[in-house]
Coordinates of C-alpha atoms in Angstrom, one line a residue:
N23 CA -55.2 -80.5 -207.5
E24 CA -55.6 -77.8 -204.9
D25 CA -54.2 -80.0 -202.1
N26 CA -51.0 -80.7 -204.0
R27 CA -50.5 -77.0 -204.9
N28 CA -51.0 -75.9 -201.2
E29 CA -48.4 -78.7 -200.2
R30 CA -45.9 -77.3 -202.7
K31 CA -46.6 -73.7 -201.5
F32 CA -45.7 -74.4 -198.0
T33 CA -42.8 -76.7 -198.4
K34 CA -40.1 -73.9 -198.7
P35 CA -41.3 -71.8 -195.8
K36 CA -41.2 -74.8 -193.6
N37 CA -37.6 -75.7 -194.8
K38 CA -36.4 -72.2 -194.2
K39 CA -37.7 -72.4 -190.6
N40 CA -36.1 -75.6 -190.0
N41 CA -32.9 -74.4 -191.3
K42 CA -33.1 -71.4 -189.0
L43 CA -33.7 -73.9 -186.0
K44 CA -30.6 -75.8 -187.0
K45 CA -28.6 -72.9 -186.3
I46 CA -29.6 -72.5 -182.7
D47 CA -26.9 -73.4 -180.3
S48 CA -28.7 -76.0 -178.3
I49 CA -29.7 -77.9 -181.3
K50 CA -26.1 -77.9 -182.7
I51 CA -24.9 -79.3 -179.3
T52 CA -27.6 -82.1 -179.6
Q53 CA -26.5 -82.9 -183.0
K54 CA -22.8 -83.2 -182.0
T55 CA -23.3 -84.8 -178.5
G56 CA -26.6 -86.6 -178.7
S57 CA -25.1 -89.8 -179.9
I58 CA -22.6 -90.0 -177.1
S59 CA -24.9 -91.3 -174.3
P60 CA -26.6 -94.2 -176.5
L61 CA -23.2 -95.0 -177.9
M62 CA -21.7 -95.4 -174.5
H63 CA -24.6 -97.7 -173.3
V64 CA -24.1 -99.9 -176.4
I65 CA -20.3 -100.2 -175.9
V66 CA -20.7 -100.8 -172.3
S67 CA -23.5 -103.4 -172.6
V68 CA -21.5 -105.2 -175.5
G69 CA -18.2 -105.1 -173.6
I70 CA -19.7 -106.7 -170.4
G71 CA -21.6 -109.3 -172.5
L72 CA -18.3 -110.2 -174.1
A73 CA -16.4 -110.2 -170.9
I74 CA -19.0 -112.4 -169.2
G75 CA -18.8 -114.8 -172.2
Y76 CA -15.1 -114.9 -172.4
G77 CA -14.8 -115.1 -168.6
S78 CA -17.1 -118.1 -168.6
H79 CA -14.9 -119.9 -171.0
L80 CA -11.8 -119.1 -168.8
I81 CA -13.5 -120.4 -165.8
Q82 CA -14.5 -123.7 -167.6
T83 CA -10.9 -124.1 -168.8
G84 CA -9.5 -123.5 -165.3
A85 CA -7.5 -120.4 -166.4
I86 CA -9.2 -118.3 -163.6
T87 CA -11.3 -118.8 -160.5
S88 CA -14.8 -117.8 -160.3
G89 CA -13.9 -115.4 -157.6
N90 CA -11.3 -113.7 -159.8
F91 CA -14.0 -113.3 -162.5
V92 CA -16.5 -111.7 -160.2
S93 CA -13.8 -109.2 -158.9
F94 CA -13.0 -108.3 -162.5
I95 CA -16.7 -107.8 -163.5
T96 CA -17.3 -105.7 -160.4
A97 CA -14.4 -103.5 -161.3
L98 CA -15.4 -103.2 -165.0
I99 CA -19.0 -102.0 -163.9
M100 CA -17.5 -99.5 -161.4
L101 CA -15.7 -97.9 -164.5
Y102 CA -19.0 -97.1 -166.1
T103 CA -19.8 -94.0 -164.0
P104 CA -16.3 -92.2 -164.6
I105 CA -16.6 -93.1 -168.3
K106 CA -20.1 -91.7 -168.4
G107 CA -18.7 -88.5 -166.8
L108 CA -16.2 -88.3 -169.6
G109 CA -19.2 -88.0 -172.0
G110 CA -20.6 -85.2 -170.1
N111 CA -17.3 -83.4 -170.2
V112 CA -17.3 -83.8 -173.9
K113 CA -20.9 -82.2 -174.2
G114 CA -19.6 -79.4 -171.8
M115 CA -16.6 -78.8 -174.1
Q116 CA -18.7 -78.7 -177.2
T117 CA -21.0 -76.0 -175.6
S118 CA -17.8 -73.9 -174.7
L119 CA -16.7 -74.4 -178.4
L120 CA -19.9 -73.3 -179.8
A121 CA -20.0 -70.2 -177.6
L122 CA -16.5 -69.4 -178.4
E123 CA -17.3 -69.7 -182.2
R124 CA -20.1 -67.2 -181.8
V125 CA -18.1 -64.7 -179.8
M126 CA -15.3 -65.0 -182.5
K127 CA -17.8 -64.5 -185.3
N128 CA -18.9 -61.3 -183.7
L129 CA -15.3 -60.1 -183.0
E130 CA -14.2 -60.9 -186.6
A131 CA -17.4 -59.5 -188.1
K132 CA -16.6 -56.6 -190.7
L133 CA -17.8 -53.3 -189.4
Y134 CA -20.1 -51.5 -192.0
I135 CA -19.8 -48.0 -190.2
I136 CA -16.1 -47.1 -190.3
D137 CA -13.9 -44.0 -190.5
K138 CA -13.1 -42.4 -193.9
P139 CA -9.3 -42.3 -194.7
D140 CA -9.5 -38.6 -194.3
A141 CA -11.8 -38.4 -191.3
I142 CA -11.2 -35.4 -188.9
T143 CA -11.5 -35.3 -185.1
F144 CA -14.5 -33.7 -183.5
N145 CA -13.5 -31.7 -180.6
K146 CA -16.5 -29.7 -179.5
L147 CA -19.9 -28.4 -180.6
E148 CA -19.4 -24.7 -181.8
N149 CA -22.7 -23.8 -183.5
N150 CA -25.5 -26.3 -184.3
I151 CA -26.7 -29.8 -185.3
S152 CA -28.8 -30.1 -188.4
F153 CA -30.8 -32.9 -190.0
E154 CA -31.0 -32.2 -193.8
N155 CA -33.7 -34.5 -195.6
V156 CA -32.7 -37.6 -193.7
S157 CA -34.3 -40.7 -194.8
F158 CA -33.6 -44.3 -193.1
E159 CA -34.7 -47.7 -193.2
Y160 CA -33.7 -50.7 -191.1
K161 CA -35.1 -53.1 -193.8
K162 CA -34.8 -52.4 -197.4
G163 CA -38.0 -50.9 -198.9
V164 CA -39.6 -50.2 -195.5
P165 CA -38.9 -46.5 -194.6
V166 CA -38.5 -45.6 -190.8
L167 CA -37.7 -41.9 -191.4
K168 CA -38.8 -39.9 -194.4
N169 CA -37.0 -36.5 -195.2
I170 CA -36.6 -35.3 -191.8
S171 CA -35.3 -31.8 -191.5
F172 CA -34.5 -29.6 -188.5
Y173 CA -31.6 -27.9 -186.7
V174 CA -30.8 -27.4 -183.0
K175 CA -28.4 -24.5 -181.9
K176 CA -25.7 -25.1 -179.3
G177 CA -27.2 -25.0 -175.8
E178 CA -30.8 -25.6 -177.0
T179 CA -33.0 -28.6 -175.9
M180 CA -35.0 -30.3 -178.4
A181 CA -37.9 -32.6 -177.4
L182 CA -39.0 -35.4 -179.7
V183 CA -42.5 -36.5 -179.2
G184 CA -45.1 -38.7 -181.1
N185 CA -46.7 -42.0 -181.0
S186 CA -44.8 -45.1 -180.3
G187 CA -42.9 -46.5 -183.4
G188 CA -42.9 -43.1 -185.1
G189 CA -39.1 -43.0 -185.4
K190 CA -38.0 -40.8 -182.4
S191 CA -35.4 -43.3 -181.0
T192 CA -34.1 -43.9 -184.5
I193 CA -33.4 -40.1 -185.0
V194 CA -31.2 -39.9 -181.8
N195 CA -29.4 -43.2 -182.7
L196 CA -28.3 -41.6 -186.0
I197 CA -26.5 -38.8 -184.3
P198 CA -23.7 -41.1 -182.8
R199 CA -23.7 -43.1 -186.1
F200 CA -25.0 -46.3 -184.6
Y201 CA -26.6 -46.7 -188.1
K202 CA -25.9 -45.6 -191.7
I203 CA -28.6 -43.2 -193.1
K204 CA -30.1 -44.0 -196.5
N205 CA -30.3 -40.4 -197.8
G206 CA -29.7 -36.9 -196.6
E207 CA -27.0 -35.6 -194.1
I208 CA -26.7 -35.1 -190.5
K209 CA -24.3 -32.1 -190.0
I210 CA -22.5 -30.8 -186.8
D211 CA -21.1 -27.4 -187.3
G212 CA -21.8 -27.6 -191.1
I213 CA -19.7 -30.8 -191.5
N214 CA -21.3 -34.2 -192.1
I215 CA -20.9 -36.5 -189.2
A216 CA -19.7 -39.2 -191.6
D217 CA -16.5 -36.9 -192.1
Y218 CA -15.8 -37.2 -188.3
K219 CA -13.8 -39.9 -186.6
I220 CA -16.4 -42.2 -184.9
E221 CA -14.5 -42.4 -181.7
S222 CA -14.1 -38.7 -181.2
L223 CA -17.9 -38.1 -182.2
R224 CA -19.2 -40.7 -179.6
Q225 CA -16.7 -39.3 -177.0
N226 CA -18.6 -36.0 -177.1
I227 CA -22.1 -37.6 -176.8
S228 CA -23.7 -38.9 -173.4
I229 CA -26.7 -41.1 -173.7
V230 CA -29.1 -41.8 -170.8
L231 CA -31.8 -44.5 -171.7
Q232 CA -34.8 -45.8 -170.2
D233 CA -33.0 -49.0 -169.3
N234 CA -29.4 -48.3 -168.9
F235 CA -26.8 -51.1 -168.8
L236 CA -24.9 -51.3 -165.5
F237 CA -22.2 -53.8 -165.2
A238 CA -21.5 -56.2 -162.3
G239 CA -19.2 -54.3 -160.2
T240 CA -19.3 -51.3 -157.6
I241 CA -21.1 -48.0 -157.9
K242 CA -17.6 -46.3 -158.3
E243 CA -16.6 -48.5 -161.1
N244 CA -19.9 -47.9 -163.0
I245 CA -19.6 -44.2 -162.7
L246 CA -16.0 -44.1 -163.7
M247 CA -16.7 -45.9 -166.9
G248 CA -17.9 -42.4 -168.2
K249 CA -14.3 -41.2 -167.6
P250 CA -11.8 -43.8 -166.2
D251 CA -9.1 -41.1 -165.3
A252 CA -11.5 -38.8 -163.5
T253 CA -10.2 -37.1 -160.3
E254 CA -11.7 -37.5 -157.0
E255 CA -13.2 -34.0 -157.3
E256 CA -14.8 -34.8 -160.6
L257 CA -16.3 -38.1 -159.2
N258 CA -17.9 -36.2 -156.1
L259 CA -19.2 -33.5 -158.4
A260 CA -20.9 -36.1 -160.6
I261 CA -22.4 -38.0 -157.6
K262 CA -23.7 -34.6 -156.1
N263 CA -25.3 -33.5 -159.4
A264 CA -26.8 -36.8 -159.8
C265 CA -28.5 -36.7 -156.4
L266 CA -26.7 -39.8 -155.3
E267 CA -25.2 -38.3 -152.0
E268 CA -28.0 -39.2 -149.8
F269 CA -28.4 -42.8 -151.1
I270 CA -24.7 -43.6 -151.0
S271 CA -24.4 -42.3 -147.4
T272 CA -26.9 -45.0 -146.4
L273 CA -24.7 -47.8 -147.7
E274 CA -22.3 -49.6 -145.5
N275 CA -19.7 -49.8 -148.2
G276 CA -20.5 -46.5 -149.8
L277 CA -19.1 -46.1 -153.4
E278 CA -17.7 -49.7 -153.1
T279 CA -21.0 -51.3 -152.9
Y280 CA -21.5 -54.2 -155.3
I281 CA -24.7 -53.7 -157.4
G282 CA -24.9 -56.9 -159.2
E283 CA -25.3 -57.7 -162.9
R284 CA -27.2 -54.9 -164.7
G285 CA -27.6 -53.3 -161.2
V286 CA -30.0 -56.1 -160.0
L287 CA -29.6 -55.0 -156.4
L288 CA -30.8 -51.4 -157.0
S289 CA -34.2 -49.8 -157.6
G290 CA -35.1 -48.2 -161.0
G291 CA -34.6 -44.6 -159.9
Q292 CA -31.1 -45.6 -158.2
K293 CA -29.9 -47.1 -161.5
Q294 CA -31.0 -44.1 -163.5
R295 CA -29.0 -41.8 -161.1
I296 CA -26.0 -43.9 -161.5
A297 CA -26.3 -43.7 -165.4
I298 CA -26.9 -39.9 -165.1
A299 CA -23.6 -39.6 -162.8
R300 CA -21.8 -41.5 -165.5
A301 CA -23.1 -39.1 -168.1
F302 CA -22.0 -36.2 -165.9
I303 CA -18.5 -37.4 -165.4
K304 CA -18.0 -37.8 -169.1
N305 CA -19.1 -34.1 -169.4
A306 CA -20.0 -34.3 -173.1
P307 CA -21.4 -31.3 -174.8
I308 CA -24.3 -33.3 -176.5
V309 CA -26.8 -35.3 -174.3
I310 CA -29.4 -37.7 -175.4
L311 CA -32.2 -38.7 -173.1
D312 CA -34.3 -41.5 -174.4
E313 CA -37.4 -41.7 -172.0
A314 CA -35.2 -41.6 -169.0
T315 CA -38.0 -41.3 -166.5
S316 CA -40.9 -43.2 -168.1
A317 CA -40.5 -46.4 -166.2
L318 CA -40.3 -44.8 -162.7
D319 CA -42.8 -44.1 -160.0
N320 CA -43.7 -40.3 -159.2
Q321 CA -41.4 -40.2 -156.2
S322 CA -38.4 -41.6 -158.0
E323 CA -39.2 -39.7 -161.1
A324 CA -38.9 -36.3 -159.2
I325 CA -35.4 -37.1 -157.8
V326 CA -34.3 -38.4 -161.2
Q327 CA -35.7 -35.4 -163.0
Q328 CA -33.8 -33.1 -160.7
A329 CA -30.5 -35.0 -161.6
I330 CA -31.5 -34.7 -165.4
D331 CA -32.2 -30.9 -165.0
N332 CA -28.6 -30.6 -163.6
L333 CA -27.1 -32.7 -166.4
M334 CA -28.8 -30.6 -169.2
K335 CA -27.2 -27.4 -167.9
D336 CA -25.1 -25.7 -170.7
K337 CA -25.7 -28.9 -173.0
T338 CA -27.2 -29.4 -176.3
V339 CA -29.9 -31.8 -175.5
F340 CA -32.1 -34.2 -177.4
V341 CA -34.8 -35.6 -175.1
I342 CA -37.4 -38.2 -176.1
A343 CA -40.4 -37.4 -173.9
H344 CA -42.9 -40.0 -172.8
R345 CA -44.7 -37.5 -170.4
L346 CA -45.2 -34.4 -172.3
S347 CA -45.1 -32.3 -168.9
T348 CA -41.2 -32.5 -169.6
T349 CA -41.4 -30.8 -173.0
R350 CA -42.9 -27.5 -171.9
N351 CA -39.5 -25.9 -171.2
A352 CA -37.8 -27.3 -174.4
D353 CA -36.6 -24.7 -176.9
K354 CA -38.0 -26.7 -179.7
I355 CA -40.5 -29.6 -180.0
V356 CA -40.5 -31.9 -182.9
V357 CA -43.6 -34.1 -183.5
I358 CA -42.6 -37.3 -185.3
N359 CA -45.3 -39.8 -186.6
A360 CA -44.9 -42.6 -188.9
G361 CA -41.5 -41.5 -189.7
E362 CA -42.4 -38.0 -190.8
L363 CA -42.0 -34.5 -189.1
V364 CA -45.4 -33.3 -188.8
E365 CA -45.1 -30.3 -186.5
L366 CA -42.1 -28.2 -185.2
G367 CA -42.2 -25.3 -182.7
T368 CA -42.2 -24.3 -179.0
H369 CA -44.8 -25.6 -176.6
E370 CA -47.0 -22.4 -176.9
E371 CA -46.7 -22.5 -180.8
L372 CA -47.8 -26.1 -181.0
M373 CA -50.5 -25.7 -178.7
N374 CA -52.0 -22.8 -180.7
I375 CA -52.3 -25.1 -183.8
E376 CA -55.9 -26.0 -184.3
N377 CA -56.4 -29.7 -184.5
G378 CA -52.7 -30.1 -184.1
Q379 CA -51.2 -33.6 -183.0
Y380 CA -49.1 -32.3 -180.3
K381 CA -52.1 -30.4 -178.7
A382 CA -54.1 -33.5 -179.1
L383 CA -51.4 -35.7 -177.4
Y384 CA -50.9 -33.1 -174.7
E385 CA -54.6 -32.8 -173.9
M386 CA -55.3 -36.4 -174.0
Q387 CA -52.4 -37.1 -171.5
F388 CA -53.5 -34.6 -169.0
K389 CA -57.3 -35.6 -169.3
K390 CA -56.0 -39.1 -168.3
Q391 CA -54.2 -37.7 -165.3
E392 CA -57.4 -35.7 -164.3
V393 CA -59.4 -38.8 -164.5
S394 CA -56.9 -40.9 -162.4
L395 CA -56.9 -38.2 -159.8

């Protein structure tokens, strides 16, 4: 009947979910250590019961006195707490082993993006970066980018705009080869990026994200991650260009100030400027800015924007713009929606397109600003 069919229909999905849950570390730990506590209670209870029974027999036969027996039982009960502690240590050891197992799986995982045997070293950008009919998908059969084609000349700034989820971040993530494209080619100076050594390619790209990862350590240590062997002069120049001088001068320990895990002791604008200083000191010819100011208030945004303007000088820049006021000075603007390139041009050219998507986005954003004012 219909009920039986429905029951059969939902059995497999439920089993799949249960199998996924079994893979969670906490459940693995419970499976391996959950029996320890009740097993110990059983052993202790049975042990004390047997000891009392056998002790009573020894007292009756005169082998021991009742005082000796009470002392023995007291000592036996006192052993319970340290034995229980051993059980807790076993659980902690199992947790550590499972964590180590997960780490080792990641370390031993086979990379699917590797250098070709005849890969060449990428030294610097000479002419341009081009996308030629690039298609990409995270999940098979679900396209994220569809035949994207454009080029950026050396020293130009390209802004990528469009609705959320359109594929803007995916485009910039393909340049450093974080993912493998499905079809088409991305070329730098006419050479497919797959023909370059990955390390040399990424060494020539600086990325500033909306939420940059800062490590537990000092301000200086986080900046020097961009270039560990940087000179004092290079460090000071990066700090100046990132508009960090005034902020650092107010700190008791200056550059040696501890910032906490992920920069938890800093404000959003301060974290962004440290990330920009890290990109400055790396001095890569290609810069990617992924909505670097979208999460900041107006005052912080103004300072960070000045630092970004300094970073962009004489660089080839890809900027994902959340606030379209930052796109006006871009050499080219690409409008990406639903994985497709729908418009391409300068700010003035796109604003002159009747019923254009960029024009609609721009006017909508500024109308909102006028209403809020």
